[in-house]
Amino acid sequence: MKKQRYILQTLLIFPALSFLLSCSINQKQSDVQFDLKEISGRNPEITRLTDGKGFDGPVLQVIPSGEKTSVTVWEKGDKGSWADAGYFVFEIYGDNDYSGVITLELFKKNTQRQEKVVLQSGEPAKSGDETPWITCLLGINPALPTKVVFPLKYLDVQEIFLPRSPRQLKGTISGNRLDPSDIEKVSLRFGPYSKPYFTPVFEIASVQLADSLPEPYAPLAEPVIDIFGQRKGKIWPGKITNEKELASLNQELEKSVSGSGFDKAFSKYGGWKEKKFRATGFFRTEHDGKRWWLVDPEGYAFLSVGMDCIRATSSGPVTGIEDLFEWLPEAGDSLLGETVSENRGMKNVDFYKANLIRAFGKDWKKHWSRMTAGMMRNLNINTVGNWSEISFARENNLPYVLPLNRFPVTRVQIYRDFPDVFSDEYRKNSVEFASQLKDYKDDPYMVGYFLRNEPQWAFGYHNLAYEMFATDMASATKEEFVKWISEKYGNNLMSFNSSWNLSLGSFADLGKMVFKDYPSVRADSDFYAFSEIMVKKYVDVPCDEVERVDNNHLNLGMRYAWISSDLLYKAGERFDVFSINGYGYNPPPTDEISKRSNKPVMIGEFHHGAVDRALPATGITGVISQEQRAEAYRNYIEQGFARPELVGMHYFQLVDQPYYGRFDGENYNIGLVTIQNIPYTELSEGMKITNGRIYKVGSGHEEPYKAEITKIPPIHY
């Protein structure tokens, strides 16, 4: 009411502003609110209108069941134009003790074969008998009213991770380009659901198409995060209650691992003293007739059991959500000021670093490095994995893998992050990319380098050459395609037109075409054949350059998120080791990868999380407890190393993620240690046992551990 009175007064005093204000008001009036009563009538099995708990006033209560978890919120013919709006917004509250996973599903009327929508689990995304054209996983924290925002410009799926809005957690898109006018139906799927473990209840206060970003909520009356970065309102074993306890536990940990070394059967690099090959002074690969091995610089057989993200940080943005916190440090603080930083235009706070400072004072980094290196050796973790502080590995003489930075890009992007690979710009940038290896090429502790991580063009099955023609943007790669297709058809335009159901006047006209659908089945296969050529070029150009700079170390590939299509095998021909990130209770089907690539395989990431302690989300693979996290780790590593093609597996990650979400909104219980730097005892003990057995299991001298793990739906976004 105060705002409305102010506007009326302004209009009376400043008539000249009336036109501008009326434009603003009209724009707001064009927002389209969906009718909750209509939505409930369309989905009576799991919804009802009732008074809100998380909101004032009536809400749409959603109670998913084993038979139904989705709610249709819009169908073609309902009011609202997706083509004219800027954002899809819904207000939600999860009356649960764990995070909500809300899947936005957008459907298109199929006129012909649809591209596969493949998720990170490797399974196709489905909705009953229907397959959504686009899916977007969206995360919310428990018991926190949240305005979830989906910017409609992301319907082109050129970016797969959404920007964060206040209180909203991570958003991840899968699928194919979708013209807003082609949307037939929109649903929200509510999870996780798995009786008796997860039986969630949600409240929806509003659903709308909006022209602009929504206004933030008023500040909370009571904060939900304490001074240690812990969730308030929940008690669990090991929750820190005061600074003295925090310091004591950290100092005891440092003392307990001080001077630790690898198992006595391990070499100084963490290799196996009982099996030796030719030494070269650097890591390499060898097949002994039974299995693949890495070989350490001294010639000992080596299987890489690693830990990702070994770094003294676990921060997240606090801009726009300051009211969630009991306390936040100031940048000018003489002791805790270094826990504050700027990232992506937002203020970030690092409670992990703050807790280390509370425990050890100004020399905290020295203590952290010594303590963490001792912990790695004590647990027989012989590799510092991706995203880690390389200085930490080098200072402590630990083998490490190097993630190369700035994979070559070009001004023109063909599809998502796929560059214009036939351009001179791509080769030039590849030369610069390779130059960073000069500082590492003589280091015996470096196992090898990853060219990049999880290319976004490989998130799902995508015919890259076809996607290149979704716009009329010119590129060297498109020119090469026109040249290639004309040669493929022997420059016979009539034959080409017949095969593609076109009527072009010349092959050059093809370069100006835009395709919304495949013109023919033959066109589909032709596009895919050239996609293979594109991917080969994508890999060959930078691989040529890195090999010129560094012939000493292993090319470990690109850490694909999963095998989403056969194009990834084509992209593995130049690697020394084929790397993939493999989330699940067991490693992915690496036998097929090795057979098709003729290479050993390394898993760059896996993890298991639970919601029985501080954090409300499990990560990509969920288990029911910390005890089962340990069981799952043991099962994964030992079953994996029993395979002759697997030479490395790296756990993601050292430290839990912040409750309020890291930069992209992940807030998973996946750490070896908490945000307070306290190890999870169950997981630590399991790691030590299994990591000490890897060589006996890998050589076939001992049977791998097999655990019975309760499978639950993961809470990840």
XYZ file of N, CA and C in Angstrom, residues 478-617:
420
model
N 30.925 -24.663 -41.336
C 29.785 -24.781 -42.239
C 30.252 -24.783 -43.694
N 31.229 -23.956 -44.013
C 31.793 -23.948 -45.360
C 32.400 -25.308 -45.703
N 33.074 -25.895 -44.724
C 33.689 -27.211 -44.941
C 32.613 -28.273 -45.153
N 31.490 -28.143 -44.430
C 30.396 -29.095 -44.618
C 29.837 -29.019 -46.038
N 29.614 -27.821 -46.538
C 29.073 -27.654 -47.894
C 30.023 -28.277 -48.917
N 31.310 -28.045 -48.730
C 32.308 -28.643 -49.622
C 32.265 -30.167 -49.533
N 32.169 -30.681 -48.308
C 32.176 -32.126 -48.077
C 30.924 -32.787 -48.671
N 29.759 -32.182 -48.453
C 28.513 -32.806 -48.924
C 28.437 -32.793 -50.446
N 28.980 -31.741 -51.059
C 28.965 -31.704 -52.524
C 29.862 -32.793 -53.089
N 31.007 -33.017 -52.448
C 31.902 -34.097 -52.884
C 31.272 -35.464 -52.623
N 30.580 -35.590 -51.513
C 29.938 -36.866 -51.170
C 28.919 -37.261 -52.246
N 28.219 -36.271 -52.807
C 27.210 -36.550 -53.835
C 27.773 -36.353 -55.252
N 29.108 -36.335 -55.350
C 29.738 -36.238 -56.662
C 29.346 -34.981 -57.414
N 29.078 -33.898 -56.648
C 28.641 -32.621 -57.231
C 27.353 -32.749 -58.046
N 26.583 -33.813 -57.758
C 25.311 -34.054 -58.453
C 24.193 -33.429 -57.623
N 23.836 -32.203 -57.976
C 22.839 -31.468 -57.209
C 21.470 -32.137 -57.247
N 21.108 -32.719 -58.378
C 19.811 -33.378 -58.504
C 19.708 -34.551 -57.532
N 20.781 -35.332 -57.458
C 20.790 -36.469 -56.536
C 20.696 -35.991 -55.093
N 21.415 -34.931 -54.777
C 21.379 -34.393 -53.417
C 19.982 -33.881 -53.064
N 19.399 -33.079 -53.937
C 18.055 -32.541 -53.683
C 17.042 -33.649 -53.463
N 17.153 -34.709 -54.253
C 16.233 -35.839 -54.127
C 16.395 -36.528 -52.775
N 17.656 -36.717 -52.344
C 17.921 -37.407 -51.076
C 17.506 -36.574 -49.868
N 17.583 -35.256 -50.017
C 17.306 -34.378 -48.883
C 15.925 -33.724 -48.953
N 15.152 -34.029 -49.972
C 13.826 -33.404 -50.160
C 13.932 -31.883 -50.259
N 14.920 -31.428 -50.997
C 15.131 -30.001 -51.191
C 15.059 -29.654 -52.674
N 15.104 -28.369 -52.964
C 15.115 -27.910 -54.360
C 16.072 -26.741 -54.499
N 17.310 -26.957 -54.070
C 18.314 -25.903 -54.104
C 18.793 -25.656 -55.524
N 19.202 -24.406 -55.781
C 19.744 -24.071 -57.088
C 21.223 -24.346 -57.191
N 21.901 -24.484 -56.014
C 23.333 -24.790 -55.996
C 23.693 -25.322 -54.618
N 24.830 -25.994 -54.541
C 25.288 -26.459 -53.231
C 25.596 -25.279 -52.314
N 26.037 -24.165 -52.893
C 26.349 -22.985 -52.077
C 25.115 -22.482 -51.332
N 23.927 -22.702 -51.914
C 22.693 -22.269 -51.250
C 22.469 -22.996 -49.917
N 23.060 -24.170 -49.797
C 22.879 -24.947 -48.565
C 23.445 -24.195 -47.359
N 24.528 -23.480 -47.566
C 25.148 -22.747 -46.475
C 24.265 -21.667 -45.888
N 23.227 -21.248 -46.620
C 22.324 -20.203 -46.144
C 21.056 -20.784 -45.498
N 20.923 -22.122 -45.549
C 19.707 -22.763 -45.052
C 19.655 -22.776 -43.521
N 18.436 -22.746 -42.979
C 18.177 -22.958 -41.558
C 17.178 -24.097 -41.449
N 17.501 -25.100 -40.617
C 16.637 -26.273 -40.477
C 16.061 -26.328 -39.066
N 14.746 -26.408 -39.022
C 14.055 -26.592 -37.750
C 13.803 -28.075 -37.491
N 13.716 -28.846 -38.578
C 13.575 -30.295 -38.514
C 14.474 -30.904 -39.586
N 14.745 -32.189 -39.457
C 15.512 -32.876 -40.498
C 14.689 -32.907 -41.783
N 15.278 -32.493 -42.906
C 14.511 -32.535 -44.152
C 14.245 -33.952 -44.657
N 15.078 -34.930 -44.217
C 14.884 -36.323 -44.632
C 15.702 -37.226 -43.728
N 15.424 -38.523 -43.797
C 16.207 -39.503 -43.031
C 17.654 -39.504 -43.512
N 17.842 -39.366 -44.808
C 19.196 -39.343 -45.362
C 19.972 -38.121 -44.858
N 19.287 -37.016 -44.725
C 19.942 -35.817 -44.203
C 20.446 -36.055 -42.784
N 19.653 -36.738 -41.987
C 20.044 -37.076 -40.617
C 21.375 -37.831 -40.630
N 21.475 -38.867 -41.434
C 22.691 -39.680 -41.456
C 23.868 -38.907 -42.043
N 23.611 -38.059 -43.021
C 24.698 -37.243 -43.579
C 25.217 -36.241 -42.556
N 24.309 -35.598 -41.861
C 24.721 -34.674 -40.815
C 25.582 -35.391 -39.766
N 25.148 -36.592 -39.364
C 25.872 -37.311 -38.327
C 27.268 -37.723 -38.803
N 27.363 -38.124 -40.070
C 28.671 -38.499 -40.615
C 29.635 -37.320 -40.546
N 29.140 -36.124 -40.838
C 30.033 -34.965 -40.751
C 30.275 -34.563 -39.296
N 29.340 -34.854 -38.418
C 29.575 -34.602 -36.986
C 30.798 -35.368 -36.504
N 30.973 -36.589 -36.992
C 32.160 -37.368 -36.631
C 33.435 -36.679 -37.111
N 33.388 -36.103 -38.292
C 34.544 -35.369 -38.827
C 34.808 -34.126 -37.975
N 33.754 -33.454 -37.577
C 33.890 -32.271 -36.722
C 34.558 -32.635 -35.390
N 34.111 -33.712 -34.776
C 34.652 -34.107 -33.477
C 36.112 -34.533 -33.612
N 36.445 -35.215 -34.678
C 37.847 -35.598 -34.899
C 38.725 -34.355 -35.005
N 38.266 -33.370 -35.722
C 39.015 -32.118 -35.841
C 39.112 -31.415 -34.493
N 38.037 -31.436 -33.761
C 37.964 -30.827 -32.425
C 39.064 -31.358 -31.515
N 39.335 -32.651 -31.625
C 40.336 -33.288 -30.776
C 41.733 -33.196 -31.386
N 41.851 -33.432 -32.674
C 43.166 -33.509 -33.314
C 43.966 -32.215 -33.188
N 43.311 -31.080 -33.400
C 44.047 -29.811 -33.438
C 44.734 -29.519 -32.102
N 44.024 -29.511 -30.954
C 44.736 -29.260 -29.694
C 45.682 -30.390 -29.301
N 45.339 -31.637 -29.649
C 46.239 -32.749 -29.306
C 47.569 -32.633 -30.049
N 47.526 -32.205 -31.286
C 48.776 -31.970 -32.023
C 49.660 -30.981 -31.271
N 49.045 -29.951 -30.743
C 49.822 -28.886 -30.111
C 50.354 -29.286 -28.730
N 49.550 -29.971 -27.924
C 50.052 -30.356 -26.596
C 51.170 -31.383 -26.717
N 51.100 -32.241 -27.726
C 52.159 -33.231 -27.922
C 53.469 -32.570 -28.346
N 53.379 -31.455 -29.041
C 54.593 -30.730 -29.421
C 55.289 -30.141 -28.203
N 54.503 -29.749 -27.201
C 55.060 -29.120 -26.006
C 55.516 -30.157 -24.983
N 54.740 -31.225 -24.800
C 55.000 -32.178 -23.715
C 54.784 -33.605 -24.200
N 55.883 -34.313 -24.390
C 55.817 -35.732 -24.757
C 56.043 -36.641 -23.562
N 56.198 -36.064 -22.382
C 56.533 -36.860 -21.200
C 55.311 -37.404 -20.464
N 54.193 -36.708 -20.612
C 53.051 -37.029 -19.759
C 51.867 -37.572 -20.542
N 50.960 -38.194 -19.815
C 49.801 -38.844 -20.413
C 48.706 -37.837 -20.733
N 48.155 -37.984 -21.931
C 46.945 -37.238 -22.310
C 45.761 -38.028 -21.764
N 45.103 -37.461 -20.748
C 44.034 -38.168 -20.028
C 42.630 -37.866 -20.556
N 42.547 -37.131 -21.663
C 41.245 -36.926 -22.286
C 40.450 -35.770 -21.715
N 39.130 -35.862 -21.822
C 38.248 -34.724 -21.561
C 37.244 -34.933 -20.434
N 37.353 -36.003 -19.690
C 36.465 -36.228 -18.548
C 35.002 -36.030 -18.950
N 34.549 -36.793 -19.936
C 33.154 -36.679 -20.370
C 32.222 -36.957 -19.204
N 31.102 -36.226 -19.174
C 30.140 -36.414 -18.086
C 29.568 -37.825 -18.113
N 29.326 -38.347 -19.307
C 28.894 -39.721 -19.509
C 28.958 -39.999 -21.010
N 28.807 -41.259 -21.391
C 28.817 -41.593 -22.821
C 27.417 -41.328 -23.362
N 27.240 -40.155 -23.930
C 25.927 -39.733 -24.403
C 25.687 -40.103 -25.862
N 26.769 -40.358 -26.614
C 26.627 -40.759 -28.013
C 27.931 -41.367 -28.497
N 27.891 -42.004 -29.662
C 29.093 -42.609 -30.235
C 30.133 -41.580 -30.647
N 29.739 -40.321 -30.744
C 30.703 -39.282 -31.097
C 31.845 -39.219 -30.090
N 31.576 -39.589 -28.862
C 32.608 -39.503 -27.831
C 33.702 -40.537 -28.026
N 33.362 -41.674 -28.630
C 34.408 -42.647 -28.947
C 35.336 -42.102 -30.023
N 34.761 -41.413 -30.993
C 35.566 -40.774 -32.031
C 36.519 -39.763 -31.384
N 36.048 -39.097 -30.359
C 36.863 -38.083 -29.682
C 37.903 -38.708 -28.762
N 37.926 -40.024 -28.628
C 38.886 -40.667 -27.735
C 40.082 -41.279 -28.433
N 40.157 -41.158 -29.737
C 41.204 -41.848 -30.491
C 42.602 -41.321 -30.202
N 42.713 -40.054 -29.796
C 44.029 -39.462 -29.584
C 44.502 -39.512 -28.133
N 43.659 -39.940 -27.222
C 44.025 -39.922 -25.814
C 44.904 -41.122 -25.468
N 45.715 -40.975 -24.411
C 46.445 -42.123 -23.856
C 45.562 -42.903 -22.888
N 44.710 -42.183 -22.203
C 43.745 -42.772 -21.269
C 42.394 -42.121 -21.562
N 41.354 -42.926 -21.661
C 40.002 -42.419 -21.913
C 39.357 -42.116 -20.565
N 39.071 -40.825 -20.310
C 38.499 -40.452 -19.020
C 37.010 -40.165 -19.141
N 36.312 -40.545 -18.113
C 34.870 -40.327 -18.032
C 34.511 -40.128 -16.575
N 33.496 -39.321 -16.309
C 32.983 -39.190 -14.956
C 31.835 -40.174 -14.800
N 31.878 -40.964 -13.751
C 30.952 -42.091 -13.661
C 30.193 -42.150 -12.354
N 29.017 -41.535 -12.330
C 28.219 -41.530 -11.103
C 27.279 -42.731 -11.080
N 27.272 -43.425 -9.948
C 26.408 -44.587 -9.793
C 26.864 -45.413 -8.612
N 26.180 -46.518 -8.378
C 26.590 -47.417 -7.296
C 27.760 -48.288 -7.728
N 27.890 -48.482 -9.023
C 29.018 -49.181 -9.621
C 29.574 -48.318 -10.745
N 30.822 -48.537 -11.144
C 31.358 -47.782 -12.272
C 30.545 -48.038 -13.536
N 30.548 -47.087 -14.474
C 29.831 -47.276 -15.745
C 30.457 -48.401 -16.559
N 29.849 -48.798 -17.675
C 30.357 -49.924 -18.477
C 31.670 -49.586 -19.194
N 32.758 -49.645 -18.434
C 34.068 -49.261 -18.968
C 34.633 -50.290 -19.938
N 34.165 -51.525 -19.876
C 34.643 -52.551 -20.807
C 34.348 -52.144 -22.252
N 33.150 -51.638 -22.492
C 32.768 -51.191 -23.827
C 33.632 -50.012 -24.275
N 33.892 -49.097 -23.343
C 34.729 -47.937 -23.662
C 36.126 -48.385 -24.074
N 36.705 -49.296 -23.302
C 38.063 -49.745 -23.583
C 38.149 -50.524 -24.895
N 37.156 -51.361 -25.143
C 37.156 -52.130 -26.391
C 37.075 -51.224 -27.608
N 36.239 -50.213 -27.524
C 36.019 -49.347 -28.678
C 37.128 -48.316 -28.856
N 37.796 -47.958 -27.763
C 38.868 -46.960 -27.862
C 40.257 -47.584 -27.866
N 40.328 -48.870 -27.434
C 41.612 -49.562 -27.282
C 42.517 -48.829 -26.301
N 41.912 -48.259 -25.264
C 42.640 -47.495 -24.268
C 42.227 -47.921 -22.864
N 43.123 -47.726 -21.883
C 42.674 -47.885 -20.494
C 41.721 -46.754 -20.135
N 40.992 -46.929 -19.050
C 39.949 -45.979 -18.671
C 40.227 -45.434 -17.272
N 39.983 -44.127 -17.107
C 40.063 -43.478 -15.803
C 38.728 -42.787 -15.516
N 38.221 -42.978 -14.313
C 36.998 -42.295 -13.889
C 37.406 -41.062 -13.102
N 37.039 -39.907 -13.636
C 37.486 -38.643 -13.053
C 36.660 -38.172 -11.882
N 35.417 -38.645 -11.771
C 34.541 -38.236 -10.667
C 33.552 -39.344 -10.347
N 33.301 -39.523 -9.077
C 32.143 -40.275 -8.589
C 31.939 -39.861 -7.145
N 30.760 -40.069 -6.626
C 30.534 -39.820 -5.204
C 29.216 -40.448 -4.767
N 29.044 -40.492 -3.462
C 27.794 -40.947 -2.849
C 27.521 -40.041 -1.655
N 26.278 -39.609 -1.512
C 25.937 -38.724 -0.407
C 24.657 -39.144 0.284
N 24.450 -38.595 1.477
C 23.257 -38.905 2.273
C 22.740 -37.613 2.902
N 21.547 -37.684 3.481
C 20.951 -36.498 4.114
C 20.725 -36.711 5.608
N 21.498 -37.620 6.200
C 21.318 -37.907 7.617
C 22.149 -37.000 8.520
N 22.921 -36.096 7.935
C 23.716 -35.157 8.743
C 23.335 -33.719 8.389
N 24.307 -32.887 8.073
C 24.049 -31.451 7.952
C 23.347 -31.061 6.661
N 23.750 -31.646 5.563
C 23.316 -31.140 4.262
C 22.059 -31.830 3.756
N 21.243 -31.124 2.954
C 19.925 -31.637 2.557
C 19.890 -32.322 1.206
N 21.060 -32.534 0.573
C 21.069 -33.140 -0.757
C 22.179 -34.175 -0.852
